[in-house]
Amino acid sequence: MLNELIRSLEQDHQEWVLHQEGKLVVEVMTKSIKPESLRTAVQMQLQLQRNKALKSNVFPYAEAIVPKTAEPPAKKGCLKCGAQRPRLAKPKPPEDVLFENIARVDDVLLDSGSDVTVVTRGVMDALDAAGVKVGTVSHSVPHLAYPYGSDAKPVVMTRSVKFNCVTLDTTCGPLVLRGLKAWVDDASTATELIVSRPVMELLGFSVEDLLVGA
């Protein structure tokens, strides 16, 4: 049979099959072996020889003995929109701020360039008039805040305050801050609040979105 196989390949100029498809040729030859007991013995021996290379190469060996596990199920997105990460509502700048449930401010500024929160003297005067006591600290070394503008003079602040409760009224509902610390701008009698960048990020405000919408 082997002679006939080789002769047929040579006549058809298909000798390359013996070199490039050797495994397939061996399987064809093995299946034609008779009797069946001899064919079974040859197939078993070939299988043993085929796995011999795995003993010296750990990676194919591991792939051969470890069963293939099913691929993990695809991540399910939002049931409503199908997105992998559902969009969460982000709070917009507060429309109203209430200090100690008493004093309201006339203006709220989200300052992404400020590292400290600042309240004006008007807020402190309103709390004093209502009889609300908050913890204030006087500092021998003042804190300087630099407003925008090349000719703007720095704001000198010598005391800081720690509020018990500050409520910000936003489109997502009220946000309550406990223990908010701020410097006091005693030069301004207005009732204003300047929220620093760290507090903005703590509250979940997106600085990038605010800058785009500015």
XYZ file of C-alpha atoms in Angstrom:
214
model
C 0.000 0.000 0.000
C 2.811 2.372 0.851
C 4.382 1.866 -2.558
C 1.075 2.568 -4.270
C 0.561 5.730 -2.254
C 3.989 7.098 -3.091
C 3.606 6.157 -6.761
C 0.254 7.965 -6.952
C 1.709 11.086 -5.373
C 4.646 11.086 -7.755
C 2.409 10.716 -10.787
C 0.339 13.711 -9.697
C 3.445 15.682 -8.634
C 2.087 15.885 -5.087
C 5.199 14.707 -3.219
C 5.013 17.850 -1.061
C 2.155 16.236 0.827
C 4.606 13.829 2.478
C 6.547 16.760 3.969
C 3.884 19.357 4.675
C 0.987 17.054 5.568
C 2.923 14.226 7.184
C 0.478 13.906 10.061
C -2.451 13.491 7.703
C -0.598 10.890 5.631
C 0.242 8.881 8.749
C -3.394 8.934 9.858
C -4.547 7.673 6.445
C -1.991 4.889 6.493
C -2.844 3.925 10.066
C -6.566 3.650 9.344
C -5.836 1.168 6.539
C -3.878 -1.230 8.774
C -5.418 -4.654 9.285
C -6.292 -6.494 11.476
C -8.025 -4.080 13.880
C -5.960 -5.174 16.877
C -2.754 -4.192 15.069
C -4.271 -0.866 13.983
C -5.253 -0.098 17.589
C -1.765 -0.912 18.846
C -0.145 1.326 16.220
C -2.522 4.218 16.980
C -1.761 3.959 20.699
C 1.974 3.966 20.063
C 1.689 6.992 17.776
C -0.293 8.838 20.421
C 2.421 8.159 22.995
C 5.103 9.415 20.643
C 3.061 12.485 19.770
C 2.821 13.576 23.425
C 6.503 12.989 24.149
C 7.424 16.560 23.204
C 5.086 17.901 25.864
C 7.355 16.579 28.598
C 10.055 19.120 27.757
C 7.810 22.134 27.097
C 5.632 23.259 29.963
C 3.317 25.568 28.017
C 1.959 23.053 25.473
C 1.812 20.516 28.304
C -0.349 22.799 30.410
C -2.619 23.528 27.462
C -2.986 19.810 26.823
C -3.970 18.789 30.358
C -6.012 21.819 31.465
C -9.573 21.639 30.174
C -10.828 24.576 28.199
C -13.106 26.700 30.311
C -16.084 28.474 28.909
C -15.600 32.132 28.138
C -17.060 34.456 30.754
C -20.447 35.855 29.885
C -20.442 39.206 28.183
C -20.947 42.164 30.456
C -24.493 43.339 30.529
C -25.009 47.035 30.221
C -27.741 49.255 31.491
C -31.148 47.668 30.973
C -32.546 50.979 29.779
C -29.867 52.365 27.456
C -27.569 49.376 26.973
C -24.454 51.306 27.999
C -21.722 49.513 29.945
C -21.553 52.408 32.404
C -24.914 54.091 32.934
C -24.743 57.829 32.978
C -25.117 59.323 36.414
C -26.671 62.701 36.981
C -24.001 65.251 37.822
C -24.899 68.172 40.048
C -24.874 71.613 38.512
C -23.571 74.678 40.354
C -25.633 75.367 43.489
C -28.455 77.840 43.113
C -28.631 78.658 46.812
C -26.432 78.183 49.906
C -27.615 78.234 53.510
C -25.193 78.554 56.445
C -26.216 76.981 59.760
C -29.801 76.896 58.440
C -29.914 80.676 58.957
C -27.803 82.831 56.634
C -28.156 82.751 52.866
C -25.611 84.044 50.398
C -26.288 86.320 47.460
C -23.675 84.766 45.198
C -21.879 81.422 44.902
C -18.682 81.055 42.889
C -17.086 77.735 41.976
C -13.410 78.619 41.622
C -11.418 75.769 40.053
C -8.234 77.784 40.533
C -8.615 78.187 44.289
C -7.213 75.740 46.831
C -9.161 77.231 49.749
C -12.806 78.076 50.324
C -13.604 81.705 51.156
C -16.635 83.409 52.728
C -17.124 87.142 52.988
C -17.635 89.127 56.177
C -21.292 89.618 55.327
C -21.947 85.921 56.015
C -20.291 86.170 59.428
C -22.254 89.332 60.262
C -25.532 87.596 59.364
C -24.709 84.680 61.659
C -23.730 87.021 64.492
C -26.994 88.930 64.082
C -28.927 85.654 64.362
C -27.001 84.642 67.472
C -25.342 81.650 65.790
C -21.878 80.842 67.073
C -19.296 79.177 64.838
C -15.690 78.364 65.535
C -13.287 81.030 64.287
C -9.505 81.128 64.506
C -7.281 84.211 64.206
C -3.961 83.681 62.437
C -0.779 85.648 62.988
C 0.342 84.741 59.480
C -2.306 85.910 56.993
C -3.436 83.945 53.970
C -3.144 85.765 50.665
C -5.618 85.153 47.855
C -4.843 86.540 44.428
C -7.835 87.601 42.318
C -7.748 87.466 38.527
C -6.095 90.359 36.750
C -2.521 91.573 36.532
C -3.273 94.775 38.461
C -5.459 93.124 41.140
C -4.219 93.408 44.699
C -4.068 90.280 46.890
C -6.828 89.713 49.424
C -5.370 89.482 52.931
C -7.271 87.165 55.298
C -6.315 86.745 58.937
C -9.059 84.478 60.292
C -10.688 81.211 59.340
C -13.980 79.601 60.289
C -15.358 76.096 60.628
C -19.079 75.808 59.923
C -21.281 73.171 61.502
C -23.669 72.870 58.560
C -23.643 74.285 55.046
C -26.495 73.313 52.715
C -26.100 73.705 48.965
C -29.332 73.631 46.975
C -28.582 72.002 43.603
C -30.614 70.544 40.748
C -29.887 67.076 42.166
C -31.216 68.019 45.578
C -29.644 69.514 48.700
C -26.002 68.739 49.456
C -25.022 69.122 53.100
C -21.453 69.809 54.198
C -20.443 69.193 57.797
C -17.380 70.882 59.228
C -16.600 73.004 56.168
C -13.515 75.152 56.731
C -13.106 78.516 55.019
C -11.096 81.692 55.179
C -12.943 84.941 55.911
C -12.636 87.944 53.609
C -13.214 90.745 56.113
C -12.805 93.409 53.431
C -16.124 92.509 51.777
C -19.508 93.171 53.364
C -21.322 91.118 50.723
C -22.697 87.659 51.480
C -20.699 85.481 49.113
C -19.143 82.031 49.062
C -16.182 80.926 46.933
C -15.985 77.131 46.737
C -12.488 75.724 46.254
C -11.550 73.049 43.752
C -11.039 70.287 46.402
C -14.545 70.885 47.771
C -15.977 70.947 44.246
C -14.470 67.543 43.501
C -15.671 66.208 46.856
C -19.220 67.233 45.983
C -18.996 65.563 42.582
C -18.820 68.666 40.419
C -17.006 68.119 37.112
C -14.430 70.875 36.717
C -14.019 70.050 33.028
C -17.757 70.287 32.360
C -17.959 73.607 34.179
C -15.076 75.023 32.150
C -16.664 73.867 28.885
C -19.990 75.404 29.794
C -18.439 78.648 30.984
